Amino acid sequence: MNIDSIQNGFVIDHIQAGKGMDLYHFLELDKLDMPVAMIMGAFSRKTGKKDIIKIDGEVDINIDAIGYVDPGATVTIIKNGQIVEKRKIEEPEILTDVIYCKNPRCITSTEQEIRHVFRLTDKSRHEYRCIYCDARG
Amino acid sequence: MANLINILDLSVEEIDRLMDLADDIMADPEKYNESCKHKILATLFFEPSTRTRLSFESAMLSLGGEVLGFSEAASSSSAKGESVADTITVVSGYSDIIAMRHPKEGAPVIGAEHALVPIINAGDGGHYHPTQTLADLLTIRHELGRMSGLKIGVCGDLKFGRTVHSLIEAMSRYDDNEFYLISPEELKLPGFVKNEYIIDKNIPYKETGSLEDCIGELDILYMTRVQRERFFNEEDYLRLRDCFILTEEKMKDAREDMIVMHPLPRVNEIQTAVDKDKRACYFKQTVYGKYMRMALILKLLEVEV
Ligand SMILES: [Zn+2]
């Protein structure tokens, strides 16, 4: 894989230095059947250091999940060697099936086929709460 | 307002209007006794709570409506593994309004997502119980004539007592109230409630382990039960329990116009000798609770009388 010339795929850039591996595991990129490159501690004009992840292949990546782990990141979508979209990530207001409620007293622990939904309740503290039981995510 | 899940779903104005309506019902119950004729309340109690269920049923019957439902999960289809979503979907075809109680936190949110009729949370585990809080608020307004400028003592288990948390949340929205948090060290009010509803709002408060020290200052004494299972050893439990029992003796230091409240059931935290004291309001609280449930049913069904 030539990490500079992705034909079809994604570049997740401006990841806070040190968070690249967290994001890699959170997105379960290790389970993808395609080349994934991790660049750690790359030079950043803004922050000094940053991490970058490049995914060489077409796959559904969960933008909300990236926003949850690192709202400062950006995602660039590449098709046929061209940048088709550059997206600034924001902290999502609602997370659906990105994180899971661990409260054993929560209805999500027994109700069948329920989606785990969290709402951003405090932006300054990056705090999400389960919409059912109010437990912190 | 289409559902009531959490007391904070209601604005102060909405609560005040509900209390006005409850007052009006109390003043002239006959005026309302056919206001819900041909309407059906379903009481879906996935865990038993006889008092709460009877209060809802009595409220609906007093409005001329009908009731149906079940009083424990074993007699419902959930015992066969039916989801809350399916049960609610089915029952909302048989009723005009649903009061549901469930042992799991957040179950009424699922109810509200699936029901075609209004949902009232009649308690979801240790989470919310908004109609209890409505009963508490009406008791305060009716007995004391005001909701602000009150010195409110909450006593006993402040850590797990959800009724106490909701009461503090609701009363912190009115002006010039002060809180006295009276509990053993082990059962102090959790930080998240204290920070969000007392400290962040600059509301004066006192934390103390002694009921005797502050009972003379209070307008309201809200008692809760100190439960044995909250303690690691029997010795601690017995020592602490007795400090938080309200006795005739302690009532001598209380003001003449203080009111004593309790969400019930009471075990031994208020001596039965206190019951005949005119300041004891905990049985009246259940009556106020019925009128508030009547007001809430009318409001959610959008019935105008
Ligand atoms: Zn939950």
Short mmCIF file of C-alpha atoms and ligand atoms in Angstrom, two decimals:
data_model
loop_
_atom_site.label_atom_id
_atom_site.label_comp_id
_atom_site.label_asym_id
_atom_site.label_seq_id
_atom_site.Cartn_x
_atom_site.Cartn_y
_atom_site.Cartn_z
CA MET A 1 0.00 0.00 0.00
CA ASN A 2 1.35 3.32 -1.02
CA ILE A 3 -0.04 5.43 1.76
CA ASP A 4 0.09 8.60 -0.23
CA SER A 5 -1.94 7.39 -3.14
CA ILE A 6 -5.24 5.95 -2.07
CA GLN A 7 -7.61 5.37 -4.97
CA ASN A 8 -10.80 4.74 -3.04
CA GLY A 9 -10.94 5.20 0.70
CA PHE A 10 -10.67 7.54 3.64
CA VAL A 11 -8.12 9.61 5.42
CA ILE A 12 -8.88 10.48 9.02
CA ASP A 13 -6.59 13.41 9.71
CA HIS A 14 -5.88 15.81 12.57
CA ILE A 15 -6.42 13.13 15.18
CA GLN A 16 -5.16 14.30 18.56
CA ALA A 17 -1.68 12.81 19.00
CA GLY A 18 -1.88 9.54 20.91
CA LYS A 19 -5.55 8.96 20.15
CA GLY A 20 -4.94 7.23 16.82
CA MET A 21 -4.76 3.75 18.28
CA ASP A 22 -7.86 4.36 20.44
CA LEU A 23 -9.76 5.33 17.33
CA TYR A 24 -8.34 2.35 15.41
CA HIS A 25 -9.69 -0.04 18.01
CA PHE A 26 -12.95 1.83 18.58
CA LEU A 27 -13.78 1.71 14.87
CA GLU A 28 -12.64 -1.93 14.80
CA LEU A 29 -10.39 -1.21 11.87
CA ASP A 30 -8.41 -4.34 12.74
CA LYS A 31 -11.39 -6.33 11.50
CA LEU A 32 -11.38 -4.73 8.05
CA ASP A 33 -10.26 -6.81 5.11
CA MET A 34 -8.26 -4.02 3.52
CA PRO A 35 -5.04 -2.12 4.12
CA VAL A 36 -5.09 0.40 6.95
CA ALA A 37 -2.16 2.69 7.69
CA MET A 38 -1.56 4.39 11.02
CA ILE A 39 0.75 7.35 11.17
CA MET A 40 1.58 8.46 14.67
CA GLY A 41 3.16 11.68 15.76
CA ALA A 42 3.05 13.34 12.35
CA PHE A 43 3.92 17.04 12.17
CA SER A 44 1.01 19.40 12.63
CA ARG A 45 1.23 23.12 12.16
CA LYS A 46 -1.64 23.70 14.54
CA THR A 47 -0.93 21.34 17.40
CA GLY A 48 2.66 20.21 16.90
CA LYS A 49 1.82 16.55 16.60
CA LYS A 50 -1.10 14.57 15.25
CA ASP A 51 -2.07 11.05 14.24
CA ILE A 52 -3.44 10.05 10.85
CA ILE A 53 -5.30 6.92 9.75
CA LYS A 54 -5.61 5.94 6.10
CA ILE A 55 -8.02 3.29 4.94
CA ASP A 56 -7.48 1.94 1.45
CA GLY A 57 -10.86 0.65 0.38
CA GLU A 58 -14.56 1.38 0.37
CA VAL A 59 -16.27 0.76 3.67
CA ASP A 60 -18.96 2.33 5.82
CA ILE A 61 -17.18 4.20 8.54
CA ASN A 62 -19.20 5.61 11.37
CA ILE A 63 -18.57 9.34 11.37
CA ASP A 64 -20.41 9.71 14.70
CA ALA A 65 -18.02 7.25 16.29
CA ILE A 66 -15.07 9.35 15.15
CA GLY A 67 -16.78 12.46 16.50
CA TYR A 68 -17.26 10.71 19.82
CA VAL A 69 -13.59 9.71 20.18
CA ASP A 70 -12.06 12.86 18.73
CA PRO A 71 -14.29 15.73 17.64
CA GLY A 72 -11.25 17.61 16.33
CA ALA A 73 -10.51 15.10 13.58
CA THR A 74 -11.31 15.51 9.88
CA VAL A 75 -12.34 12.91 7.33
CA THR A 76 -11.39 13.08 3.68
CA ILE A 77 -13.21 10.81 1.27
CA ILE A 78 -11.27 9.75 -1.80
CA LYS A 79 -12.78 8.26 -4.95
CA ASN A 80 -10.81 7.39 -8.08
CA GLY A 81 -7.77 9.11 -6.68
CA GLN A 82 -9.64 12.39 -6.18
CA ILE A 83 -10.74 14.07 -2.98
CA VAL A 84 -14.51 14.16 -3.21
CA GLU A 85 -15.32 15.41 0.24
CA LYS A 86 -13.53 16.84 3.22
CA ARG A 87 -15.51 16.78 6.39
CA LYS A 88 -14.91 18.50 9.67
CA ILE A 89 -16.08 16.24 12.45
CA GLU A 90 -18.31 17.51 15.20
CA GLU A 91 -19.37 16.08 18.48
CA PRO A 92 -22.64 14.35 17.58
CA GLU A 93 -25.76 15.29 19.58
CA ILE A 94 -27.03 11.73 19.40
CA LEU A 95 -25.04 8.50 19.34
CA THR A 96 -26.86 5.41 18.12
CA ASP A 97 -25.18 2.06 18.71
CA VAL A 98 -21.79 3.72 19.05
CA ILE A 99 -21.42 3.18 22.78
CA TYR A 100 -23.44 0.80 24.91
CA CYS A 101 -25.16 1.30 28.24
CA LYS A 102 -23.44 -0.68 30.98
CA ASN A 103 -26.00 0.01 33.69
CA PRO A 104 -27.38 -3.43 34.62
CA ARG A 105 -30.58 -1.80 35.87
CA CYS A 106 -31.21 -0.14 32.50
CA ILE A 107 -34.01 -1.40 30.26
CA THR A 108 -31.44 -1.80 27.47
CA SER A 109 -30.07 -4.78 29.40
CA THR A 110 -33.27 -6.79 28.87
CA GLU A 111 -35.32 -5.35 26.03
CA GLN A 112 -34.78 -7.25 22.78
CA GLU A 113 -33.34 -5.57 19.71
CA ILE A 114 -33.15 -2.19 21.35
CA ARG A 115 -30.75 0.40 19.98
CA HIS A 116 -28.43 2.01 22.48
CA VAL A 117 -28.94 5.73 22.17
CA PHE A 118 -26.96 8.40 24.03
CA ARG A 119 -27.53 12.13 24.05
CA LEU A 120 -24.83 14.79 24.44
CA THR A 121 -25.83 16.34 27.76
CA ASP A 122 -22.79 18.49 28.50
CA LYS A 123 -20.62 19.69 25.66
CA SER A 124 -17.91 21.23 27.84
CA ARG A 125 -17.43 17.94 29.67
CA HIS A 126 -17.92 15.77 26.57
CA GLU A 127 -20.63 13.98 28.51
CA TYR A 128 -23.11 11.60 26.96
CA ARG A 129 -26.00 10.00 28.82
CA CYS A 130 -28.20 7.02 27.99
CA ILE A 131 -31.61 8.31 26.88
CA TYR A 132 -33.27 5.53 28.90
CA CYS A 133 -31.57 5.48 32.30
CA ASP A 134 -29.43 8.67 32.18
CA ALA A 135 -26.24 6.72 32.95
CA ARG A 136 -23.06 8.31 31.65
CA GLY A 137 -21.56 6.74 28.53
CA MET B 1 -47.10 17.54 27.30
CA ALA B 2 -47.93 14.15 25.81
CA ASN B 3 -46.25 11.91 28.38
CA LEU B 4 -44.84 12.24 31.86
CA ILE B 5 -41.57 10.36 32.34
CA ASN B 6 -39.56 12.67 34.59
CA ILE B 7 -40.78 15.51 36.82
CA LEU B 8 -38.42 17.85 34.96
CA ASP B 9 -40.42 17.22 31.76
CA LEU B 10 -42.86 19.69 33.31
CA SER B 11 -42.08 23.37 33.57
CA VAL B 12 -42.77 25.21 36.81
CA GLU B 13 -45.77 26.83 35.10
CA GLU B 14 -47.16 23.46 34.02
CA ILE B 15 -46.77 22.10 37.54
CA ASP B 16 -48.46 25.19 38.98
CA ARG B 17 -51.37 24.76 36.55
CA LEU B 18 -51.69 21.07 37.46
CA MET B 19 -51.83 22.06 41.11
CA ASP B 20 -54.52 24.66 40.34
CA LEU B 21 -56.52 21.96 38.61
CA ALA B 22 -56.04 19.54 41.52
CA ASP B 23 -57.23 22.28 43.89
CA ASP B 24 -60.30 22.80 41.79
CA ILE B 25 -61.07 19.07 41.75
CA MET B 26 -60.65 18.91 45.53
CA ALA B 27 -63.00 21.84 46.00
CA ASP B 28 -65.73 20.31 43.85
CA PRO B 29 -65.12 16.64 43.00
CA GLU B 30 -68.64 16.18 41.63
CA LYS B 31 -67.95 18.58 38.83
CA TYR B 32 -65.38 16.12 37.52
CA ASN B 33 -66.99 12.77 38.24
CA GLU B 34 -68.00 12.08 34.66
CA SER B 35 -65.24 13.96 32.90
CA CYS B 36 -63.50 10.80 31.70
CA LYS B 37 -66.61 8.76 30.95
CA HIS B 38 -65.90 6.03 28.37
CA LYS B 39 -62.17 6.57 28.70
CA ILE B 40 -59.91 3.72 29.77
CA LEU B 41 -56.77 3.91 31.88
CA ALA B 42 -54.45 0.90 31.59
CA THR B 43 -52.30 0.31 34.66
CA LEU B 44 -49.39 -1.83 33.53
CA PHE B 45 -47.43 -2.84 36.60
CA PHE B 46 -44.50 -5.01 35.56
CA GLU B 47 -43.56 -5.01 39.22
CA PRO B 48 -46.04 -4.81 42.06
CA SER B 49 -46.77 -1.54 43.84
CA THR B 50 -50.22 -1.79 45.26
CA ARG B 51 -50.45 1.71 46.67
CA THR B 52 -49.41 3.47 43.50
CA ARG B 53 -51.64 1.30 41.33
CA LEU B 54 -54.68 1.83 43.54
CA SER B 55 -54.06 5.56 43.57
CA PHE B 56 -54.10 5.67 39.76
CA GLU B 57 -57.17 3.45 39.57
CA SER B 58 -59.02 5.46 42.19
CA ALA B 59 -58.14 8.65 40.32
CA MET B 60 -59.54 7.33 37.04
CA LEU B 61 -62.66 5.88 38.64
CA SER B 62 -63.32 9.21 40.36
CA LEU B 63 -63.24 10.84 36.93
CA GLY B 64 -65.90 8.41 35.71
CA GLY B 65 -63.45 6.40 33.61
CA GLU B 66 -62.66 2.70 33.49
CA VAL B 67 -59.48 0.82 34.36
CA LEU B 68 -57.81 -2.36 33.19
CA GLY B 69 -54.32 -3.78 33.50
CA PHE B 70 -52.09 -6.16 35.38
CA SER B 71 -50.37 -5.85 38.73
CA GLU B 72 -47.22 -7.92 38.28
CA ALA B 73 -45.08 -9.23 35.46
CA ALA B 74 -46.03 -12.87 36.17
CA SER B 75 -49.60 -12.21 35.10
CA SER B 76 -48.58 -10.33 31.96
CA SER B 77 -47.20 -11.47 28.64
CA SER B 78 -43.78 -10.14 29.59
CA ALA B 79 -43.44 -13.31 31.67
CA LYS B 80 -43.47 -15.15 28.35
CA GLY B 81 -40.69 -12.93 27.09
CA GLU B 82 -42.66 -10.24 25.30
CA SER B 83 -40.79 -6.97 24.95
CA VAL B 84 -41.98 -3.76 26.60
CA ALA B 85 -42.33 -2.28 23.13
CA ASP B 86 -44.75 -5.01 22.01
CA THR B 87 -46.78 -4.97 25.23
CA ILE B 88 -47.23 -1.22 25.01
CA THR B 89 -48.09 -1.30 21.33
CA VAL B 90 -50.84 -3.84 21.99
CA VAL B 91 -52.23 -2.18 25.12
CA SER B 92 -52.33 1.25 23.55
CA GLY B 93 -54.95 -0.22 21.23
CA TYR B 94 -57.11 -1.07 24.26
CA SER B 95 -56.81 2.13 26.27
CA ASP B 96 -56.77 5.91 26.13
CA ILE B 97 -53.92 6.44 28.57
CA ILE B 98 -51.33 4.19 30.23
CA ALA B 99 -49.69 4.31 33.65
CA MET B 100 -46.74 1.95 33.71
CA ARG B 101 -44.37 0.76 36.39
CA HIS B 102 -41.35 -1.32 35.52
CA PRO B 103 -38.31 -2.51 37.50
CA LYS B 104 -35.88 -1.40 34.78
CA GLU B 105 -34.75 2.20 34.42
CA GLY B 106 -35.95 3.89 31.26
CA ALA B 107 -38.68 1.38 30.41
CA PRO B 108 -41.30 4.17 30.15
CA VAL B 109 -39.16 5.87 27.49
CA ILE B 110 -39.65 2.78 25.35
CA GLY B 111 -43.33 2.92 26.25
CA ALA B 112 -43.53 6.51 25.04
CA GLU B 113 -41.72 5.63 21.81
CA HIS B 114 -44.26 2.95 20.95
CA ALA B 115 -47.56 4.01 22.50
CA LEU B 116 -50.25 5.73 20.52
CA VAL B 117 -51.66 7.14 23.76
CA PRO B 118 -50.10 9.18 26.61
CA ILE B 119 -47.77 7.35 28.98
CA ILE B 120 -47.33 8.14 32.66
CA ASN B 121 -44.27 6.78 34.43
CA ALA B 122 -45.52 5.21 37.66
CA GLY B 123 -41.95 4.38 38.71
CA ASP B 124 -39.04 2.87 36.80
CA GLY B 125 -36.72 1.09 39.21
CA GLY B 126 -34.76 3.51 41.36
CA HIS B 127 -34.90 6.12 38.62
CA TYR B 128 -38.00 8.36 38.43
CA HIS B 129 -41.39 8.47 40.06
CA PRO B 130 -42.85 11.81 38.95
CA THR B 131 -46.38 11.36 40.30
CA GLN B 132 -44.93 10.89 43.79
CA THR B 133 -43.19 14.23 43.38
CA LEU B 134 -46.40 15.84 42.14
CA ALA B 135 -48.11 14.56 45.28
CA ASP B 136 -45.30 16.00 47.39
CA LEU B 137 -45.53 19.39 45.71
CA LEU B 138 -49.28 19.67 46.12
CA THR B 139 -48.92 18.70 49.78
CA ILE B 140 -46.45 21.53 50.30
CA ARG B 141 -48.54 24.12 48.50
CA HIS B 142 -51.78 23.11 50.11
CA GLU B 143 -50.45 22.79 53.64
CA LEU B 144 -48.09 25.77 53.65
CA GLY B 145 -49.68 27.99 51.03
CA ARG B 146 -46.44 28.68 49.19
CA MET B 147 -43.63 27.02 47.24
CA SER B 148 -40.85 29.50 47.92
CA GLY B 149 -39.01 30.89 50.92
CA LEU B 150 -39.06 27.47 52.58
CA LYS B 151 -36.53 25.70 54.76
CA ILE B 152 -36.74 22.12 53.57
CA GLY B 153 -35.19 19.32 55.62
CA VAL B 154 -34.70 15.95 53.94
CA CYS B 155 -33.78 13.21 56.35
CA GLY B 156 -32.58 9.62 56.17
CA ASP B 157 -31.34 7.88 53.05
CA LEU B 158 -30.39 10.73 50.74
CA LYS B 159 -28.11 8.57 48.65
CA PHE B 160 -30.55 6.09 47.17
CA GLY B 161 -33.81 7.90 47.91
CA ARG B 162 -35.06 8.87 44.49
CA THR B 163 -38.07 10.73 45.90
CA VAL B 164 -35.66 13.01 47.74
CA HIS B 165 -33.63 13.70 44.58
CA SER B 166 -36.77 14.58 42.60
CA LEU B 167 -38.11 16.75 45.41
CA ILE B 168 -34.84 18.70 45.55
CA GLU B 169 -34.83 19.07 41.76
CA ALA B 170 -38.40 20.32 41.75
CA MET B 171 -38.12 22.66 44.76
CA SER B 172 -34.81 24.12 43.55
CA ARG B 173 -36.76 25.77 40.72
CA TYR B 174 -38.73 27.97 43.11
CA ASP B 175 -37.20 31.08 44.73
CA ASP B 176 -35.51 31.41 48.09
CA ASN B 177 -35.72 27.84 49.27
CA GLU B 178 -33.03 26.35 51.50
CA PHE B 179 -32.13 22.73 52.00
CA TYR B 180 -31.10 20.87 55.14
CA LEU B 181 -29.54 17.55 54.19
CA ILE B 182 -29.82 15.32 57.24
CA SER B 183 -28.26 11.87 56.88
CA PRO B 184 -25.59 9.50 58.12
CA GLU B 185 -22.20 9.92 56.44
CA GLU B 186 -22.79 6.71 54.45
CA LEU B 187 -26.06 7.92 52.93
CA LYS B 188 -25.24 11.52 51.99
CA LEU B 189 -26.80 13.16 48.96
CA PRO B 190 -24.84 12.13 45.82
CA GLY B 191 -22.55 14.77 44.34
CA PHE B 192 -24.35 14.96 41.02
CA VAL B 193 -27.64 15.98 42.65
CA LYS B 194 -25.95 18.38 45.07
CA ASN B 195 -23.82 20.04 42.40
CA GLU B 196 -26.43 20.41 39.72
CA TYR B 197 -29.45 21.40 41.78
CA ILE B 198 -28.03 23.09 44.87
CA ILE B 199 -24.47 24.36 44.46
CA ASP B 200 -24.68 25.43 40.79
CA LYS B 201 -27.86 27.36 41.60
CA ASN B 202 -26.31 29.06 44.64
CA ILE B 203 -28.99 27.67 46.90
CA PRO B 204 -28.10 27.78 50.60
CA TYR B 205 -27.81 24.37 52.23
CA LYS B 206 -26.57 22.65 55.34
CA GLU B 207 -25.34 19.10 55.66
CA THR B 208 -25.73 17.54 59.05
CA GLY B 209 -25.86 14.20 60.79
CA SER B 210 -28.21 15.41 63.49
CA LEU B 211 -31.94 15.87 63.16
CA GLU B 212 -32.18 17.40 66.65
CA ASP B 213 -29.77 20.19 65.73
CA CYS B 214 -31.91 21.60 62.95
CA ILE B 215 -35.49 20.43 63.40
CA GLY B 216 -36.42 23.72 65.04
CA GLU B 217 -35.56 25.70 61.91
CA LEU B 218 -37.56 23.71 59.38
CA ASP B 219 -40.78 24.45 57.50
CA ILE B 220 -40.78 20.96 55.99
CA LEU B 221 -39.32 17.72 57.31
CA TYR B 222 -39.27 15.08 54.59
CA MET B 223 -38.47 11.70 56.15
CA THR B 224 -37.21 8.63 54.28
CA ARG B 225 -36.38 5.15 55.36
CA VAL B 226 -32.87 4.06 56.28
CA GLN B 227 -32.76 0.52 54.95
CA ARG B 228 -30.84 -2.32 56.54
CA GLU B 229 -29.48 -3.55 53.20
CA ARG B 230 -27.56 -0.29 52.71
CA PHE B 231 -25.19 -1.18 55.54
CA PHE B 232 -22.34 -3.65 55.78
CA ASN B 233 -22.89 -4.47 59.40
CA GLU B 234 -25.82 -4.64 61.73
CA GLU B 235 -24.11 -2.52 64.37
CA ASP B 236 -23.75 0.52 62.10
CA TYR B 237 -27.28 0.10 60.90
CA LEU B 238 -28.82 0.00 64.35
CA ARG B 239 -26.70 2.88 65.65
CA LEU B 240 -27.58 5.12 62.72
CA ARG B 241 -31.16 4.10 62.30
CA ASP B 242 -32.06 5.40 65.72
CA CYS B 243 -30.59 8.82 65.01
CA PHE B 244 -32.94 9.21 62.09
CA ILE B 245 -36.16 8.14 63.72
CA LEU B 246 -38.71 10.85 64.27
CA THR B 247 -40.16 10.68 67.76
CA GLU B 248 -42.69 12.67 69.75
CA GLU B 249 -39.73 13.90 71.76
CA LYS B 250 -37.99 15.39 68.72
CA MET B 251 -41.26 16.93 67.51
CA LYS B 252 -41.30 19.08 70.65
CA ASP B 253 -38.43 21.11 69.20
CA ALA B 254 -40.11 21.57 65.83
CA ARG B 255 -42.03 24.67 64.86
CA GLU B 256 -45.80 24.73 65.27
CA ASP B 257 -46.34 25.15 61.54
CA MET B 258 -43.75 22.64 60.30
CA ILE B 259 -45.09 19.75 58.22
CA VAL B 260 -43.79 16.18 58.29
CA MET B 261 -43.82 14.31 54.99
CA HIS B 262 -42.88 10.78 53.98
CA PRO B 263 -43.29 8.98 50.63
CA LEU B 264 -44.52 5.82 52.43
CA PRO B 265 -44.42 2.95 53.12
CA ARG B 266 -43.10 3.83 56.52
CA VAL B 267 -41.42 1.14 58.56
CA ASN B 268 -40.19 2.57 61.84
CA GLU B 269 -38.57 5.88 60.92
CA ILE B 270 -41.57 7.80 62.22
CA GLN B 271 -42.99 6.62 65.53
CA THR B 272 -46.70 5.91 65.21
CA ALA B 273 -47.20 8.27 68.16
CA VAL B 274 -46.36 11.13 65.78
CA ASP B 275 -49.33 10.22 63.54
CA LYS B 276 -51.83 12.08 65.69
CA ASP B 277 -49.71 15.26 65.67
CA LYS B 278 -51.44 17.80 63.45
CA ARG B 279 -48.14 18.47 61.71
CA ALA B 280 -48.01 14.89 60.37
CA CYS B 281 -48.96 15.09 56.69
CA TYR B 282 -47.82 11.76 55.29
CA PHE B 283 -51.24 10.20 55.07
CA LYS B 284 -52.72 13.37 53.60
CA GLN B 285 -49.93 13.19 51.02
CA THR B 286 -51.52 10.07 49.53
CA VAL B 287 -54.84 11.90 49.18
CA TYR B 288 -53.13 14.82 47.47
CA GLY B 289 -51.44 12.25 45.25
CA LYS B 290 -54.76 10.98 44.03
CA TYR B 291 -55.95 14.50 43.14
CA MET B 292 -52.71 15.24 41.32
CA ARG B 293 -53.11 12.01 39.33
CA MET B 294 -56.64 13.08 38.46
CA ALA B 295 -55.36 16.45 37.27
CA LEU B 296 -52.60 14.77 35.28
CA ILE B 297 -54.98 12.34 33.58
CA LEU B 298 -57.27 15.21 32.59
CA LYS B 299 -54.36 17.21 31.28
CA LEU B 300 -52.85 14.35 29.26
CA LEU B 301 -56.25 13.39 27.83
CA GLU B 302 -56.85 17.07 27.05
CA VAL B 303 -60.20 16.97 28.78
CA GLU B 304 -61.59 20.39 29.64
CA VAL B 305 -64.22 20.63 32.36
ZN ZN C 1 -29.09 3.00 30.09
#
